[in-house]
Amino acid sequence: MKLYKVKKSNIDNRGLYASQDIEKDNIIIHYKGKLISKKETETNPKYDNEKAIYLFNINNRYDLDGDFEYNTARLINHSCNPNCEVAGKGLKLWIFALRDIKKGEELS
């Protein structure tokens, strides 16, 4: 059973919500996408900050474009008080719980 479900977000548009209680440090979902160069990020109009973009900074040379239907993790919205964090390296990224998360709580 998935630990999340997609619903209308209280933060922005759609979001992911805990479908059950999630314990601290549990992996919730993998972040997937296409590796792109920083140059492409800077020059491609797709990545204009005025639009919804799903970029994850990998290092000084590459970003991960997560704007794909198969990347449900892209729907986790930003928060100044997050309950999730990203771990991993390169294309092997996952989202894990920073603390215990209650069923029904939005993931951020």
PDB file of C-alpha atoms in Angstrom:
ATOM      1  CA  MET A   1       0.000   0.000   0.000  1.00  0.00           C
ATOM      2  CA  LYS A   2       1.247   3.469  -0.892  1.00  0.00           C
ATOM      3  CA  LEU A   3       2.019   5.796   1.990  1.00  0.00           C
ATOM      4  CA  TYR A   4       0.475   8.770   0.160  1.00  0.00           C
ATOM      5  CA  LYS A   5      -2.495   9.886  -1.892  1.00  0.00           C
ATOM      6  CA  VAL A   6      -2.956  12.827  -4.273  1.00  0.00           C
ATOM      7  CA  LYS A   7      -5.502  15.460  -3.234  1.00  0.00           C
ATOM      8  CA  LYS A   8      -6.200  19.176  -3.588  1.00  0.00           C
ATOM      9  CA  SER A   9      -3.472  20.927  -1.635  1.00  0.00           C
ATOM     10  CA  ASN A  10      -3.871  23.484   1.126  1.00  0.00           C
ATOM     11  CA  ILE A  11      -0.534  24.926  -0.071  1.00  0.00           C
ATOM     12  CA  ASP A  12      -0.793  25.058  -3.882  1.00  0.00           C
ATOM     13  CA  ASN A  13      -2.873  23.197  -6.498  1.00  0.00           C
ATOM     14  CA  ARG A  14      -2.462  19.456  -5.823  1.00  0.00           C
ATOM     15  CA  GLY A  15      -0.359  17.786  -3.158  1.00  0.00           C
ATOM     16  CA  LEU A  16       0.475  14.503  -1.516  1.00  0.00           C
ATOM     17  CA  TYR A  17      -1.106  13.480   1.769  1.00  0.00           C
ATOM     18  CA  ALA A  18      -0.210  10.669   4.137  1.00  0.00           C
ATOM     19  CA  SER A  19      -2.632   7.768   3.545  1.00  0.00           C
ATOM     20  CA  GLN A  20      -1.591   6.275   6.885  1.00  0.00           C
ATOM     21  CA  ASP A  21       0.622   7.216   9.829  1.00  0.00           C
ATOM     22  CA  ILE A  22       4.264   7.394   8.668  1.00  0.00           C
ATOM     23  CA  GLU A  23       7.108   6.948  11.135  1.00  0.00           C
ATOM     24  CA  LYS A  24      10.150   9.219  11.202  1.00  0.00           C
ATOM     25  CA  ASP A  25      12.901   8.186   8.710  1.00  0.00           C
ATOM     26  CA  ASN A  26      10.584   5.999   6.577  1.00  0.00           C
ATOM     27  CA  ILE A  27      11.058   6.313   2.834  1.00  0.00           C
ATOM     28  CA  ILE A  28       7.792   7.608   1.350  1.00  0.00           C
ATOM     29  CA  ILE A  29       8.418   7.893  -2.399  1.00  0.00           C
ATOM     30  CA  HIS A  30      11.234   8.119  -4.969  1.00  0.00           C
ATOM     31  CA  TYR A  31      11.813  11.351  -6.898  1.00  0.00           C
ATOM     32  CA  LYS A  32      12.204  10.541 -10.597  1.00  0.00           C
ATOM     33  CA  GLY A  33      13.057  12.579 -13.654  1.00  0.00           C
ATOM     34  CA  LYS A  34      15.412  13.424 -16.458  1.00  0.00           C
ATOM     35  CA  LEU A  35      18.958  14.654 -15.896  1.00  0.00           C
ATOM     36  CA  ILE A  36      19.543  18.031 -17.585  1.00  0.00           C
ATOM     37  CA  SER A  37      22.472  20.434 -17.671  1.00  0.00           C
ATOM     38  CA  LYS A  38      22.489  23.724 -15.772  1.00  0.00           C
ATOM     39  CA  LYS A  39      22.846  25.415 -19.153  1.00  0.00           C
ATOM     40  CA  GLU A  40      19.528  23.916 -20.270  1.00  0.00           C
ATOM     41  CA  THR A  41      17.920  24.985 -17.008  1.00  0.00           C
ATOM     42  CA  GLU A  42      19.104  28.557 -17.581  1.00  0.00           C
ATOM     43  CA  THR A  43      18.193  28.811 -21.281  1.00  0.00           C
ATOM     44  CA  ASN A  44      15.059  26.675 -21.792  1.00  0.00           C
ATOM     45  CA  PRO A  45      11.841  28.724 -21.318  1.00  0.00           C
ATOM     46  CA  LYS A  46      10.228  25.618 -19.759  1.00  0.00           C
ATOM     47  CA  TYR A  47      12.184  26.412 -16.581  1.00  0.00           C
ATOM     48  CA  ASP A  48      11.051  30.033 -16.204  1.00  0.00           C
ATOM     49  CA  ASN A  49      10.359  30.667 -12.506  1.00  0.00           C
ATOM     50  CA  GLU A  50       7.071  32.338 -13.437  1.00  0.00           C
ATOM     51  CA  LYS A  51       5.702  28.854 -14.278  1.00  0.00           C
ATOM     52  CA  ALA A  52       5.241  25.705 -12.228  1.00  0.00           C
ATOM     53  CA  ILE A  53       8.568  23.890 -12.449  1.00  0.00           C
ATOM     54  CA  TYR A  54       9.776  20.679 -10.863  1.00  0.00           C
ATOM     55  CA  LEU A  55      13.559  20.960 -10.682  1.00  0.00           C
ATOM     56  CA  PHE A  56      15.807  19.282  -8.180  1.00  0.00           C
ATOM     57  CA  ASN A  57      19.375  20.575  -7.922  1.00  0.00           C
ATOM     58  CA  ILE A  58      21.804  17.646  -8.251  1.00  0.00           C
ATOM     59  CA  ASN A  59      25.143  19.490  -8.273  1.00  0.00           C
ATOM     60  CA  ASN A  60      26.909  22.433  -9.957  1.00  0.00           C
ATOM     61  CA  ARG A  61      26.531  20.865 -13.419  1.00  0.00           C
ATOM     62  CA  TYR A  62      23.153  19.101 -13.402  1.00  0.00           C
ATOM     63  CA  ASP A  63      19.533  19.380 -12.324  1.00  0.00           C
ATOM     64  CA  LEU A  64      16.809  16.764 -12.345  1.00  0.00           C
ATOM     65  CA  ASP A  65      13.691  17.724 -14.300  1.00  0.00           C
ATOM     66  CA  GLY A  66      10.845  16.004 -12.452  1.00  0.00           C
ATOM     67  CA  ASP A  67       8.035  17.318 -14.680  1.00  0.00           C
ATOM     68  CA  PHE A  68       6.712  13.913 -15.726  1.00  0.00           C
ATOM     69  CA  GLU A  69       3.431  12.142 -14.930  1.00  0.00           C
ATOM     70  CA  TYR A  70       5.375   9.148 -13.586  1.00  0.00           C
ATOM     71  CA  ASN A  71       7.018  11.379 -10.956  1.00  0.00           C
ATOM     72  CA  THR A  72       4.235  11.668  -8.391  1.00  0.00           C
ATOM     73  CA  ALA A  73       6.772  13.050  -5.897  1.00  0.00           C
ATOM     74  CA  ARG A  74       6.751  16.315  -7.869  1.00  0.00           C
ATOM     75  CA  LEU A  75       3.411  17.106  -6.207  1.00  0.00           C
ATOM     76  CA  ILE A  76       4.985  17.517  -2.762  1.00  0.00           C
ATOM     77  CA  ASN A  77       4.747  21.245  -2.122  1.00  0.00           C
ATOM     78  CA  HIS A  78       7.404  23.469  -0.568  1.00  0.00           C
ATOM     79  CA  SER A  79       7.000  24.524   3.048  1.00  0.00           C
ATOM     80  CA  CYS A  80       9.061  26.582   5.477  1.00  0.00           C
ATOM     81  CA  ASN A  81       8.229  23.913   8.065  1.00  0.00           C
ATOM     82  CA  PRO A  82       8.657  20.647   6.104  1.00  0.00           C
ATOM     83  CA  ASN A  83       7.841  17.162   7.347  1.00  0.00           C
ATOM     84  CA  CYS A  84       9.879  15.443   4.585  1.00  0.00           C
ATOM     85  CA  GLU A  85      13.407  15.652   3.221  1.00  0.00           C
ATOM     86  CA  VAL A  86      15.247  14.385   0.148  1.00  0.00           C
ATOM     87  CA  ALA A  87      18.153  11.959   0.413  1.00  0.00           C
ATOM     88  CA  GLY A  88      20.294  10.166  -2.120  1.00  0.00           C
ATOM     89  CA  LYS A  89      22.648  11.051  -4.921  1.00  0.00           C
ATOM     90  CA  GLY A  90      22.305  11.599  -8.674  1.00  0.00           C
ATOM     91  CA  LEU A  91      19.204   9.908 -10.031  1.00  0.00           C
ATOM     92  CA  LYS A  92      18.748   7.820  -6.873  1.00  0.00           C
ATOM     93  CA  LEU A  93      16.677  10.251  -4.802  1.00  0.00           C
ATOM     94  CA  TRP A  94      13.972   9.470  -2.306  1.00  0.00           C
ATOM     95  CA  ILE A  95      11.719  11.419   0.013  1.00  0.00           C
ATOM     96  CA  PHE A  96      11.720  10.365   3.667  1.00  0.00           C
ATOM     97  CA  ALA A  97       9.843  11.507   6.786  1.00  0.00           C
ATOM     98  CA  LEU A  98      11.727  14.022   8.952  1.00  0.00           C
ATOM     99  CA  ARG A  99       9.383  13.261  11.823  1.00  0.00           C
ATOM    100  CA  ASP A 100       6.323  11.128  12.512  1.00  0.00           C
ATOM    101  CA  ILE A 101       3.565  12.153  10.077  1.00  0.00           C
ATOM    102  CA  LYS A 102      -0.099  11.588  10.889  1.00  0.00           C
ATOM    103  CA  LYS A 103      -2.585  10.095   8.427  1.00  0.00           C
ATOM    104  CA  GLY A 104      -4.196  12.924   6.424  1.00  0.00           C
ATOM    105  CA  GLU A 105      -1.293  15.361   6.885  1.00  0.00           C
ATOM    106  CA  GLU A 106       0.008  17.041   3.732  1.00  0.00           C
ATOM    107  CA  LEU A 107       3.580  16.092   2.804  1.00  0.00           C
ATOM    108  CA  SER A 108       5.919  19.046   2.381  1.00  0.00           C
TER     109      SER A 108
END
